CSV table of C-alpha atoms and ligand atoms in Angstrom, one decimal:
chain,number,residue,atom,x,y,z
A,30,MET,CA,-37.3,-21.2,19.4
A,31,SER,CA,-37.7,-20.9,15.7
A,32,LYS,CA,-35.9,-23.9,14.3
A,33,ASN,CA,-36.5,-26.1,11.4
A,34,ASN,CA,-34.8,-29.4,12.0
A,35,ILE,CA,-35.8,-31.5,9.0
A,36,ASP,CA,-32.9,-33.6,8.1
A,37,LYS,CA,-31.9,-31.8,4.8
A,38,LYS,CA,-31.6,-28.2,5.9
A,39,ILE,CA,-31.1,-26.8,9.3
A,40,ILE,CA,-31.8,-23.1,9.8
A,41,LEU,CA,-31.9,-21.5,13.2
A,42,GLY,CA,-33.7,-18.2,13.9
A,43,GLU,CA,-31.7,-14.9,14.0
A,44,GLU,CA,-31.6,-15.2,17.9
A,45,PHE,CA,-29.0,-17.9,17.2
A,46,ILE,CA,-26.6,-15.5,15.5
A,47,PRO,CA,-23.7,-15.7,17.9
A,48,LYS,CA,-23.3,-12.8,20.4
A,49,GLN,CA,-19.5,-13.4,20.6
A,50,TRP,CA,-16.7,-14.5,18.4
A,51,TYR,CA,-14.4,-17.3,19.5
A,52,ASN,CA,-10.7,-16.3,19.9
A,53,ILE,CA,-8.6,-19.5,19.6
A,54,GLN,CA,-5.6,-17.6,21.0
A,55,ALA,CA,-7.0,-18.5,24.4
A,56,ASP,CA,-6.6,-22.2,23.8
A,57,LEU,CA,-3.5,-22.7,21.7
A,58,PRO,CA,-1.2,-25.6,22.5
A,59,LYS,CA,1.7,-23.1,22.6
A,60,SER,CA,2.0,-19.4,22.3
A,61,LEU,CA,1.7,-17.8,18.9
A,62,PRO,CA,5.0,-16.4,17.7
A,63,GLY,CA,4.5,-12.6,17.6
A,64,HIS,CA,4.2,-10.6,14.4
A,65,TYR,CA,7.5,-8.8,13.7
A,66,ASN,CA,8.4,-5.2,12.9
A,67,THR,CA,11.4,-5.7,10.6
A,68,ARG,CA,12.2,-2.0,10.2
A,69,GLU,CA,12.9,-1.7,14.0
A,70,SER,CA,13.9,-5.3,14.6
A,71,ARG,CA,11.4,-6.0,17.4
A,72,LEU,CA,8.1,-7.7,17.9
A,73,ALA,CA,5.1,-5.7,16.5
A,74,THR,CA,2.7,-4.0,18.8
A,75,VAL,CA,-0.9,-2.9,18.8
A,76,ASP,CA,0.3,0.6,17.9
A,77,ASP,CA,2.1,-0.7,14.8
A,78,PHE,CA,-1.1,-2.4,13.7
A,79,SER,CA,-3.3,0.6,14.4
A,80,MET,CA,-1.3,2.7,12.0
A,81,LEU,CA,-2.9,0.6,9.3
A,82,PHE,CA,-6.0,-1.0,10.9
A,83,SER,CA,-8.8,0.2,13.1
A,84,LYS,CA,-7.8,0.4,16.8
A,85,ALA,CA,-10.4,-2.3,17.6
A,86,ALA,CA,-9.0,-4.7,15.0
A,87,ALA,CA,-5.4,-4.0,16.1
A,88,THR,CA,-6.4,-4.8,19.7
A,89,GLN,CA,-8.2,-8.0,18.7
A,90,GLU,CA,-5.1,-9.1,16.8
A,91,PHE,CA,-3.2,-9.4,20.0
A,92,SER,CA,-6.0,-10.4,22.4
A,93,LYS,CA,-6.0,-13.7,24.3
A,94,GLU,CA,-9.6,-13.3,25.6
A,95,ARG,CA,-11.5,-16.4,24.7
A,96,PHE,CA,-14.8,-14.7,23.6
A,97,ILE,CA,-15.1,-11.2,22.2
A,98,ASP,CA,-18.5,-9.5,22.0
A,99,ILE,CA,-19.9,-8.9,18.5
A,100,PRO,CA,-21.2,-5.3,18.3
A,101,GLN,CA,-25.0,-5.1,18.0
A,102,GLU,CA,-24.6,-3.0,14.9
A,103,VAL,CA,-22.7,-5.8,13.2
A,104,ARG,CA,-25.2,-8.4,14.3
A,105,GLU,CA,-28.0,-6.3,12.8
A,106,ILE,CA,-26.2,-6.5,9.4
A,107,TYR,CA,-25.4,-10.2,9.8
A,108,LYS,CA,-29.2,-10.6,10.0
A,109,ILE,CA,-29.4,-9.9,6.2
A,110,TRP,CA,-28.1,-13.4,5.6
A,111,ARG,CA,-27.4,-15.1,8.9
A,112,THR,CA,-28.0,-17.7,10.2
A,113,THR,CA,-26.7,-19.5,7.1
A,114,PRO,CA,-28.2,-22.9,6.3
A,115,LEU,CA,-26.5,-26.1,7.4
A,116,VAL,CA,-27.3,-28.6,4.8
A,117,ARG,CA,-27.1,-32.4,4.8
A,118,ALA,CA,-25.7,-33.3,1.4
A,119,THR,CA,-28.0,-36.2,0.9
A,120,GLY,CA,-27.7,-35.9,-2.9
A,121,LEU,CA,-23.9,-36.1,-2.8
A,122,GLU,CA,-24.0,-39.0,-0.4
A,123,LYS,CA,-26.3,-40.9,-2.8
A,124,ALA,CA,-24.2,-40.0,-5.8
A,125,LEU,CA,-21.1,-41.3,-4.0
A,126,GLY,CA,-22.9,-44.3,-2.6
A,127,VAL,CA,-21.7,-43.7,1.0
A,128,LYS,CA,-23.2,-44.3,4.4
A,129,SER,CA,-21.2,-41.4,5.9
A,130,LYS,CA,-23.2,-38.2,6.7
A,131,ILE,CA,-21.9,-35.2,4.8
A,132,TYR,CA,-23.0,-31.8,6.0
A,133,PHE,CA,-22.0,-28.4,4.6
A,134,LYS,CA,-22.4,-24.9,6.0
A,135,ASN,CA,-23.6,-22.7,3.2
A,136,GLU,CA,-21.8,-19.3,3.4
A,137,SER,CA,-22.6,-18.6,-0.2
A,138,VAL,CA,-25.9,-17.0,0.7
A,139,SER,CA,-24.2,-13.7,1.9
A,140,PRO,CA,-24.5,-10.5,-0.2
A,141,SER,CA,-21.0,-11.0,-1.6
A,142,GLY,CA,-21.6,-14.7,-2.3
A,143,SER,CA,-18.9,-15.8,0.2
A,144,HIS,CA,-18.0,-16.0,3.9
A,145,LYS,CA,-15.9,-12.8,3.5
A,146,SER,CA,-18.8,-10.6,4.4
A,147,ASN,CA,-18.5,-11.8,8.0
A,148,SER,CA,-15.3,-9.9,8.6
A,149,ALA,CA,-15.9,-7.1,6.2
A,150,VAL,CA,-18.9,-5.8,8.1
A,151,ALA,CA,-17.0,-6.0,11.4
A,152,GLN,CA,-14.0,-4.1,10.0
A,153,ALA,CA,-16.1,-1.4,8.3
A,154,PHE,CA,-18.1,-0.9,11.6
A,155,TYR,CA,-15.0,-0.4,13.7
A,156,ASN,CA,-13.4,2.0,11.2
A,157,LYS,CA,-16.6,4.0,11.1
A,158,SER,CA,-16.9,4.2,14.9
A,159,GLU,CA,-13.3,5.5,15.0
A,160,GLY,CA,-14.0,8.4,12.6
A,161,ILE,CA,-12.4,6.9,9.5
A,162,THR,CA,-13.9,7.9,6.2
A,163,ARG,CA,-12.1,5.7,3.6
A,164,ILE,CA,-11.0,2.1,3.5
A,165,THR,CA,-8.5,0.7,1.0
A,166,SER,CA,-7.9,-2.9,0.3
A,167,GLU,CA,-6.9,-5.5,-2.3
A,168,THR,CA,-8.9,-8.3,-3.7
A,169,GLY,CA,-7.7,-11.5,-5.4
A,170,ALA,CA,-10.7,-13.2,-7.0
A,171,GLY,CA,-13.0,-10.3,-6.1
A,172,GLN,CA,-14.9,-11.8,-3.2
A,173,TRP,CA,-13.2,-9.7,-0.6
A,174,GLY,CA,-13.6,-6.6,-2.6
A,175,SER,CA,-17.3,-7.3,-3.1
A,176,ALA,CA,-17.8,-8.0,0.6
A,177,LEU,CA,-15.9,-4.9,1.7
A,178,SER,CA,-17.7,-2.7,-0.8
A,179,MET,CA,-21.1,-3.8,0.5
A,180,ALA,CA,-20.0,-3.3,4.1
A,181,CYS,CA,-18.6,0.2,3.4
A,182,LYS,CA,-21.9,1.2,1.8
A,183,GLU,CA,-23.7,0.0,4.9
A,184,PHE,CA,-21.6,2.4,7.0
A,185,ASP,CA,-21.3,5.2,4.4
A,186,LEU,CA,-17.5,4.8,3.9
A,187,GLU,CA,-15.5,5.3,0.7
A,188,CYS,CA,-14.0,2.1,-0.6
A,189,MET,CA,-10.9,1.8,-2.8
A,190,VAL,CA,-10.0,-1.7,-4.1
A,191,TYR,CA,-6.8,-2.9,-5.9
A,192,MET,CA,-7.8,-6.0,-7.8
A,193,VAL,CA,-5.2,-8.6,-9.0
A,194,LYS,CA,-5.0,-8.2,-12.7
A,195,ILE,CA,-5.7,-11.8,-13.7
A,196,SER,CA,-9.0,-11.8,-11.8
A,197,PHE,CA,-9.8,-8.3,-13.1
A,198,MET,CA,-9.6,-9.9,-16.6
A,199,GLN,CA,-11.2,-13.3,-15.7
A,200,LYS,CA,-14.0,-11.9,-13.5
A,201,PRO,CA,-15.1,-8.5,-14.9
A,202,TYR,CA,-18.5,-8.8,-13.2
A,203,ARG,CA,-16.9,-8.9,-9.8
A,204,LYS,CA,-15.7,-5.4,-10.6
A,205,SER,CA,-19.3,-4.4,-11.6
A,206,LEU,CA,-20.7,-5.7,-8.3
A,207,MET,CA,-18.1,-3.6,-6.4
A,208,GLU,CA,-19.1,-0.6,-8.4
A,209,VAL,CA,-22.7,-1.2,-7.8
A,210,PHE,CA,-21.9,-0.9,-4.1
A,211,GLY,CA,-20.0,2.4,-4.8
A,212,ALA,CA,-16.4,1.2,-4.6
A,213,LYS,CA,-13.6,2.4,-6.9
A,214,VAL,CA,-11.7,-0.5,-8.5
A,215,VAL,CA,-8.4,-0.7,-10.4
A,216,ALA,CA,-6.4,-3.6,-11.8
A,217,SER,CA,-3.2,-4.2,-9.9
A,218,PRO,CA,-0.4,-3.6,-10.5
A,219,SER,CA,-1.7,-0.1,-11.3
A,220,GLU,CA,-0.3,3.3,-12.3
A,221,LEU,CA,-1.8,4.8,-9.1
A,222,THR,CA,1.0,3.9,-6.8
A,223,LYS,CA,4.8,4.1,-6.8
A,224,THR,CA,4.8,0.3,-6.0
A,225,GLY,CA,2.6,-0.5,-9.0
A,226,ARG,CA,4.5,1.7,-11.4
A,227,GLU,CA,7.8,0.0,-10.4
A,228,ILE,CA,6.4,-3.5,-10.8
A,229,LEU,CA,5.0,-2.5,-14.2
A,230,ALA,CA,8.3,-1.1,-15.3
A,231,LYS,CA,10.1,-4.4,-14.4
A,232,THR,CA,7.4,-6.9,-15.5
A,233,PRO,CA,4.9,-5.2,-17.8
A,234,ASP,CA,3.1,-8.4,-18.7
A,235,THR,CA,2.6,-9.6,-15.1
A,236,THR,CA,-0.8,-11.0,-14.2
A,237,GLY,CA,-0.4,-9.5,-10.7
A,238,SER,CA,-0.5,-11.2,-7.3
A,239,LEU,CA,-2.2,-10.7,-4.1
A,240,GLY,CA,1.1,-9.8,-2.5
A,241,ASP,CA,1.6,-6.9,-5.1
A,242,ALA,CA,-2.0,-5.7,-4.6
A,243,ILE,CA,-1.6,-5.6,-0.8
A,244,ALA,CA,1.6,-3.6,-1.3
A,245,GLU,CA,-0.3,-1.1,-3.5
A,246,ALA,CA,-3.3,-0.9,-1.1
A,247,ILE,CA,-1.0,-0.2,1.9
A,248,GLU,CA,0.9,2.5,0.1
A,249,ASP,CA,-2.4,4.1,-0.9
A,250,THR,CA,-3.6,4.0,2.8
A,251,LEU,CA,-0.4,5.6,4.1
A,252,THR,CA,-0.7,8.4,1.5
A,253,HIS,CA,-4.3,9.3,2.1
A,254,LYS,CA,-5.9,11.2,5.1
A,255,ASN,CA,-8.5,9.4,7.3
A,256,SER,CA,-7.8,6.3,5.5
A,257,LYS,CA,-7.4,2.8,6.9
A,258,TYR,CA,-6.4,-0.5,5.4
A,259,SER,CA,-8.4,-3.7,5.7
A,260,LEU,CA,-7.4,-7.3,5.1
A,261,GLY,CA,-9.8,-10.1,4.2
A,262,SER,CA,-7.8,-13.1,5.6
A,263,VAL,CA,-4.6,-14.3,7.2
A,264,LEU,CA,-4.6,-12.0,10.3
A,265,ASN,CA,-5.8,-13.3,13.7
A,266,HIS,CA,-8.7,-10.8,14.0
A,267,VAL,CA,-10.1,-11.7,10.6
A,268,LEU,CA,-10.1,-15.4,11.4
A,269,MET,CA,-11.8,-14.6,14.7
A,270,HIS,CA,-14.6,-12.7,12.9
A,271,GLN,CA,-15.2,-15.8,10.8
A,272,THR,CA,-15.9,-18.1,13.8
A,273,VAL,CA,-19.6,-17.2,13.5
A,274,ILE,CA,-19.6,-20.0,10.8
A,275,GLY,CA,-18.5,-22.8,13.2
A,276,LEU,CA,-20.4,-21.5,16.2
A,277,GLU,CA,-23.6,-21.6,14.3
A,278,ALA,CA,-22.8,-24.9,12.7
A,279,LYS,CA,-22.3,-26.4,16.2
A,280,LYS,CA,-25.7,-25.4,17.3
A,281,GLN,CA,-27.3,-26.6,14.1
A,282,MET,CA,-25.6,-30.0,14.4
A,283,GLU,CA,-26.6,-30.1,18.0
A,284,ALA,CA,-30.3,-29.7,16.9
A,285,VAL,CA,-30.0,-33.0,15.0
A,286,ASP,CA,-27.8,-34.7,17.6
A,287,ALA,CA,-24.8,-34.7,15.3
A,288,TYR,CA,-21.1,-33.8,15.8
A,289,PRO,CA,-18.4,-34.0,13.1
A,290,ASP,CA,-15.6,-36.6,13.0
A,291,ILE,CA,-14.0,-34.5,10.3
A,292,VAL,CA,-14.2,-30.7,9.6
A,293,ILE,CA,-12.9,-29.5,6.2
A,294,GLY,CA,-12.3,-26.1,4.7
A,295,CYS,CA,-10.4,-24.8,1.7
A,296,LEU,CA,-7.5,-22.6,2.5
A,297,GLY,CA,-6.3,-19.4,0.8
A,298,GLY,CA,-5.1,-17.3,3.8
A,299,GLY,CA,-7.0,-19.4,6.3
A,300,SER,CA,-10.1,-17.5,7.3
A,301,ASN,CA,-13.0,-19.7,6.2
A,302,PHE,CA,-11.2,-22.8,7.3
A,303,ALA,CA,-10.6,-21.2,10.7
A,304,GLY,CA,-14.2,-20.0,10.7
A,305,VAL,CA,-15.7,-23.4,10.4
A,306,ALA,CA,-13.0,-25.4,12.3
A,307,PHE,CA,-11.9,-23.3,15.3
A,308,PRO,CA,-15.1,-23.6,17.3
A,309,PHE,CA,-14.8,-27.4,17.0
A,310,LEU,CA,-11.1,-27.3,17.6
A,311,MET,CA,-11.9,-25.5,20.9
A,312,ASP,CA,-13.4,-28.9,22.1
A,313,LYS,CA,-10.3,-30.8,20.9
A,314,LEU,CA,-7.9,-28.4,22.5
A,315,GLN,CA,-9.8,-28.1,25.8
A,316,LYS,CA,-11.2,-31.7,26.2
A,317,SER,CA,-9.2,-33.7,23.6
A,318,THR,CA,-12.4,-34.5,21.7
A,319,PRO,CA,-11.4,-36.7,18.8
A,320,LEU,CA,-11.7,-34.6,15.7
A,321,ARG,CA,-9.8,-34.2,12.5
A,322,ALA,CA,-9.6,-30.8,10.8
A,323,ILE,CA,-8.3,-30.7,7.3
A,324,ALA,CA,-7.2,-27.5,5.4
A,325,VAL,CA,-7.2,-28.0,1.7
A,326,GLU,CA,-5.0,-26.0,-0.7
A,327,PRO,CA,-4.4,-26.1,-4.4
A,328,SER,CA,-1.3,-28.1,-5.6
A,329,ALA,CA,-0.4,-25.0,-7.6
A,330,CYS,CA,0.0,-23.0,-4.4
A,331,PRO,CA,1.1,-25.6,-1.8
A,332,LYS,CA,2.3,-23.5,1.2
A,333,LEU,CA,1.1,-25.8,3.9
A,334,THR,CA,2.3,-29.0,2.2
A,335,LYS,CA,5.5,-27.8,0.6
A,336,GLY,CA,6.3,-24.4,2.0
A,337,GLU,CA,8.4,-23.5,5.0
A,338,TYR,CA,7.1,-22.5,8.5
A,339,THR,CA,9.1,-19.3,9.1
A,340,TYR,CA,8.8,-15.5,9.2
A,341,ASP,CA,7.8,-13.9,5.9
A,342,PHE,CA,6.1,-10.7,4.7
A,343,GLY,CA,2.4,-10.6,3.9
A,344,ASP,CA,3.0,-8.6,0.8
A,345,SER,CA,5.5,-8.6,-2.1
A,346,THR,CA,7.4,-5.5,-1.0
A,347,GLY,CA,7.8,-6.1,2.7
A,348,LEU,CA,5.6,-3.2,3.9
A,349,THR,CA,3.7,-5.4,6.3
A,350,PRO,CA,5.1,-6.8,9.6
A,351,ALA,CA,6.6,-10.2,9.1
A,352,LEU,CA,4.4,-13.1,10.2
A,353,LYS,CA,5.5,-16.6,11.2
A,354,MET,CA,3.6,-18.7,8.8
A,355,HIS,CA,3.8,-21.5,6.2
A,356,THR,CA,4.9,-19.7,3.1
A,357,LEU,CA,6.2,-20.1,-0.5
A,358,GLY,CA,8.0,-16.8,-0.2
A,359,HIS,CA,6.5,-13.3,-0.6
A,360,ASN,CA,7.8,-13.1,-4.2
A,361,PHE,CA,5.8,-16.1,-5.2
A,362,THR,CA,3.6,-15.4,-8.3
A,363,PRO,CA,1.2,-18.3,-8.6
A,364,GLN,CA,-0.1,-19.8,-11.9
A,365,GLY,CA,-3.3,-18.4,-13.2
A,366,ILE,CA,-5.5,-21.2,-11.6
A,367,HIS,CA,-9.2,-20.5,-11.4
A,368,ALA,CA,-9.5,-20.7,-7.6
A,369,GLY,CA,-8.2,-17.1,-7.4
A,370,GLY,CA,-9.0,-16.8,-3.7
A,371,LEU,CA,-6.5,-19.6,-2.9
A,372,ARG,CA,-3.5,-18.0,-4.8
A,373,TYR,CA,-1.9,-16.3,-1.8
A,374,HIS,CA,1.7,-17.2,-0.9
A,375,GLY,CA,1.3,-17.7,2.9
A,376,ALA,CA,-1.1,-19.2,5.4
A,377,SER,CA,-2.4,-17.5,8.5
A,378,PRO,CA,-0.1,-17.7,11.5
A,379,LEU,CA,-2.8,-19.3,13.6
A,380,VAL,CA,-3.5,-22.1,11.1
A,381,SER,CA,0.2,-22.5,10.4
A,382,LEU,CA,0.9,-23.0,14.1
A,383,LEU,CA,-1.9,-25.6,14.4
A,384,VAL,CA,-0.5,-27.4,11.3
A,385,ASP,CA,3.0,-27.4,12.8
A,386,GLU,CA,1.6,-28.7,16.1
A,387,LYS,CA,-0.3,-31.5,14.1
A,388,VAL,CA,-3.6,-30.3,15.5
A,389,VAL,CA,-4.7,-29.5,11.9
A,390,GLU,CA,-4.0,-31.6,8.8
A,391,ALA,CA,-3.1,-30.1,5.4
A,392,ARG,CA,-3.8,-31.6,2.0
A,393,ALA,CA,-3.2,-30.4,-1.6
A,394,VAL,CA,-5.4,-31.2,-4.5
A,395,ALA,CA,-5.1,-30.6,-8.2
A,396,GLN,CA,-7.2,-28.3,-10.3
A,397,LYS,CA,-8.9,-30.8,-12.6
A,398,GLU,CA,-10.1,-33.2,-9.9
A,399,VAL,CA,-11.4,-30.1,-8.0
A,400,PHE,CA,-13.6,-29.2,-11.0
A,401,GLU,CA,-14.8,-32.8,-11.3
A,402,ALA,CA,-15.8,-32.7,-7.7
A,403,ALA,CA,-17.5,-29.3,-8.2
A,404,LEU,CA,-19.6,-30.6,-11.1
A,405,LEU,CA,-20.7,-33.7,-9.1
A,406,PHE,CA,-21.7,-31.4,-6.2
A,407,ALA,CA,-23.6,-29.0,-8.5
A,408,ARG,CA,-25.4,-31.9,-10.2
A,409,SER,CA,-26.3,-33.7,-6.9
A,410,GLU,CA,-27.0,-30.7,-4.6
A,411,GLY,CA,-28.2,-28.1,-7.1
A,412,ILE,CA,-25.7,-25.4,-5.9
A,413,LEU,CA,-22.8,-24.2,-8.1
A,414,PRO,CA,-19.8,-24.0,-5.7
A,415,ALA,CA,-16.9,-21.5,-6.0
A,416,PRO,CA,-13.8,-23.2,-7.4
A,417,GLU,CA,-12.2,-22.4,-4.0
A,418,SER,CA,-14.9,-24.2,-2.1
A,419,ALA,CA,-14.7,-27.2,-4.4
A,420,HIS,CA,-11.3,-27.9,-2.9
A,421,ALA,CA,-13.1,-28.7,0.4
A,422,ILE,CA,-15.8,-30.7,-1.5
A,423,LYS,CA,-13.1,-32.8,-3.2
A,424,VAL,CA,-11.6,-33.8,0.2
A,425,ALA,CA,-15.0,-34.3,1.8
A,426,MET,CA,-15.7,-36.8,-1.0
A,427,GLU,CA,-12.3,-38.5,-0.6
A,428,GLU,CA,-12.9,-38.9,3.1
A,429,ALA,CA,-16.4,-40.3,2.7
A,430,LEU,CA,-15.1,-42.8,0.1
A,431,LYS,CA,-12.2,-43.8,2.3
A,432,ALA,CA,-14.6,-44.3,5.3
A,433,GLU,CA,-16.7,-46.5,3.1
A,434,ARG,CA,-13.7,-48.6,2.1
A,435,ASP,CA,-12.8,-48.9,5.8
A,436,GLY,CA,-16.3,-49.8,6.7
A,437,THR,CA,-16.5,-47.0,9.3
A,438,PRO,CA,-19.0,-44.3,8.2
A,439,LYS,CA,-18.2,-40.8,9.4
A,440,THR,CA,-19.9,-37.5,10.0
A,441,ILE,CA,-18.2,-35.0,7.8
A,442,LEU,CA,-18.7,-31.2,7.8
A,443,PHE,CA,-17.3,-28.9,5.2
A,444,ASN,CA,-17.6,-25.2,4.6
A,445,LEU,CA,-19.1,-24.1,1.3
A,446,SER,CA,-17.2,-20.8,1.4
A,447,GLY,CA,-18.9,-19.3,-1.7
A,448,HIS,CA,-20.9,-19.8,-4.9
A,449,GLY,CA,-19.5,-20.0,-8.4
A,450,HIS,CA,-21.8,-17.6,-10.2
A,451,PHE,CA,-19.0,-15.3,-11.1
A,452,ASP,CA,-16.8,-18.2,-12.1
A,453,LEU,CA,-18.8,-19.4,-15.1
A,454,SER,CA,-16.0,-18.7,-17.5
A,455,ALA,CA,-13.8,-21.2,-15.5
A,456,TYR,CA,-16.6,-23.8,-15.6
A,457,ASP,CA,-17.0,-23.1,-19.3
A,458,ASN,CA,-13.3,-23.8,-19.8
A,459,TYR,CA,-13.6,-27.0,-17.8
A,460,LEU,CA,-16.6,-28.2,-19.8
A,461,LYS,CA,-14.6,-27.6,-23.0
A,462,GLY,CA,-11.7,-29.6,-21.6
A,463,ASN,CA,-9.4,-26.6,-21.3
A,464,ILE,CA,-8.4,-26.9,-17.7
A,465,SER,CA,-5.1,-28.4,-16.8
A,466,ASP,CA,-3.1,-29.1,-13.6
A,467,CYS,CA,-0.2,-26.9,-12.8
A,468,ASP,CA,1.6,-28.4,-9.8
A,469,TYR,CA,4.3,-26.4,-8.1
A,470,SER,CA,7.4,-28.5,-7.5
A,471,GLN,CA,9.6,-28.6,-4.4
A,472,GLU,CA,12.6,-27.3,-6.4
A,473,GLU,CA,10.6,-24.2,-7.4
A,474,VAL,CA,9.5,-23.7,-3.8
A,475,ASN,CA,13.0,-23.9,-2.5
A,476,ARG,CA,14.3,-21.5,-5.2
A,477,ASN,CA,11.6,-18.9,-4.2
A,478,LEU,CA,12.2,-19.4,-0.5
A,479,LYS,CA,15.7,-17.7,-0.9
A,480,SER,CA,13.9,-14.4,-0.7
A,481,LEU,CA,12.8,-14.8,3.0
A,482,PRO,CA,13.6,-12.1,5.5
A,483,LYS,CA,16.2,-13.1,8.1
A,484,ILE,CA,14.6,-12.7,11.6
A,485,ASN,CA,15.8,-13.8,15.0
A,486,THR,CA,13.2,-13.2,17.7
B,506,LIG,C1,-11.4,-15.7,-0.3
B,506,LIG,C2,-12.0,-17.0,-0.4
B,506,LIG,C3,-11.4,-18.2,0.0
B,506,LIG,C4,-10.0,-18.2,0.5
B,506,LIG,O1,-9.7,-17.4,1.6
B,506,LIG,P1,-9.7,-17.9,3.1
B,506,LIG,O2,-9.3,-16.7,3.9
B,506,LIG,O3,-8.6,-19.0,3.1
B,506,LIG,O4,-11.0,-18.4,3.5
B,506,LIG,C5,-12.1,-19.4,-0.2
B,506,LIG,N1,-13.3,-19.4,-0.7
B,506,LIG,C6,-13.9,-18.3,-1.1
B,506,LIG,C7,-15.3,-18.4,-1.7
B,506,LIG,C8,-13.3,-17.1,-1.0
B,506,LIG,O5,-13.9,-16.0,-1.4
């Protein structure tokens, strides 16, 4: 057994890379409301999904099998960066003056700099094995696009990425990284699709949204031969691919006789939160293990804390099946906050159900306090976090400080979903005092929710 169990950093040998993903659909407290095909007014099927996605991903989307084998080809590529380190944040504990133990799982060490590679490699592999030659997708902040570009290169697939315009402008080097891996990247809305041209005609100055970019990518997929679409979050199969994070973390904590009281992840669509939390929530759902899981969102995009739990589309034009989820409405165009990966209007149906069932807690935090937390973390742990991940850091700090006030130290685990090396202009703005909060009010939420599709299942 090659393991290094010094207190600070726990790395397990590659034989500890999980051989199976964990599918939480086997253990839900109640059954997941089905995805809905609005054009034909019926529940969506595997066949509906395999028009867009690989057959394997479409099948996984509906599977209730508890564990699903990770193909050996995928595990071989995981070996480039997995297992990822589990780190005891002793520097942060000291800076806060707390007796709680804070651990983080460092997913920033992947080739894309974020957890997104875990699903990208799986999706590229399945498409390749089904004879697909081209994958189209969208990217918000650029992490998903980077992950997919690298994964497509591994399997010799073409990659076409629609990148939300504000990120295209804020993070030009993400585009460069995708091009290094051979992808084609355009700013969305673009002139390449009918959807993009229509949006530009109506709102020429739009900074774009993930919903718009998804709509463009889907149109592109449906109008190209041997092309499939791929999504970096939200859907059940994507969340399942990410469970390698929590499965590894469990073994690493076991190696030092630790188990978390609280597991924390930031939430955009829900995939890294699910990745770190679901394998622990399995214990809670099966054996009532006491465990708190907290999903953290920006107060500028508060779907879990202010949105409605109802059916909505995944994209702005209603091309995707409707999903039952916490949503701000598919027309929601978020403020240009710097945590681009958290600007999506909805939350994954799996996380939404668990929040609705009170198995998972949700919390919203404001942008300024998030950057403050990011700086403290960078200065005490030596790692520059992605602004997205800093949402989880902020709440890990809050919980450790609260435990200290209560006199009950806790074991806290959060996921460091990515690094902030492509976000230095945001850090620069913060250091110059140019970062403000932009909360989204309940009135604005309610106004936007008028656009929801009407669905009776
Ligand atoms: C994409 C991204 C997120 C948000 O997406 P989830 O699917 O909610 O995980 C968070 N952090 C980083 C670094 C990301 O790239």
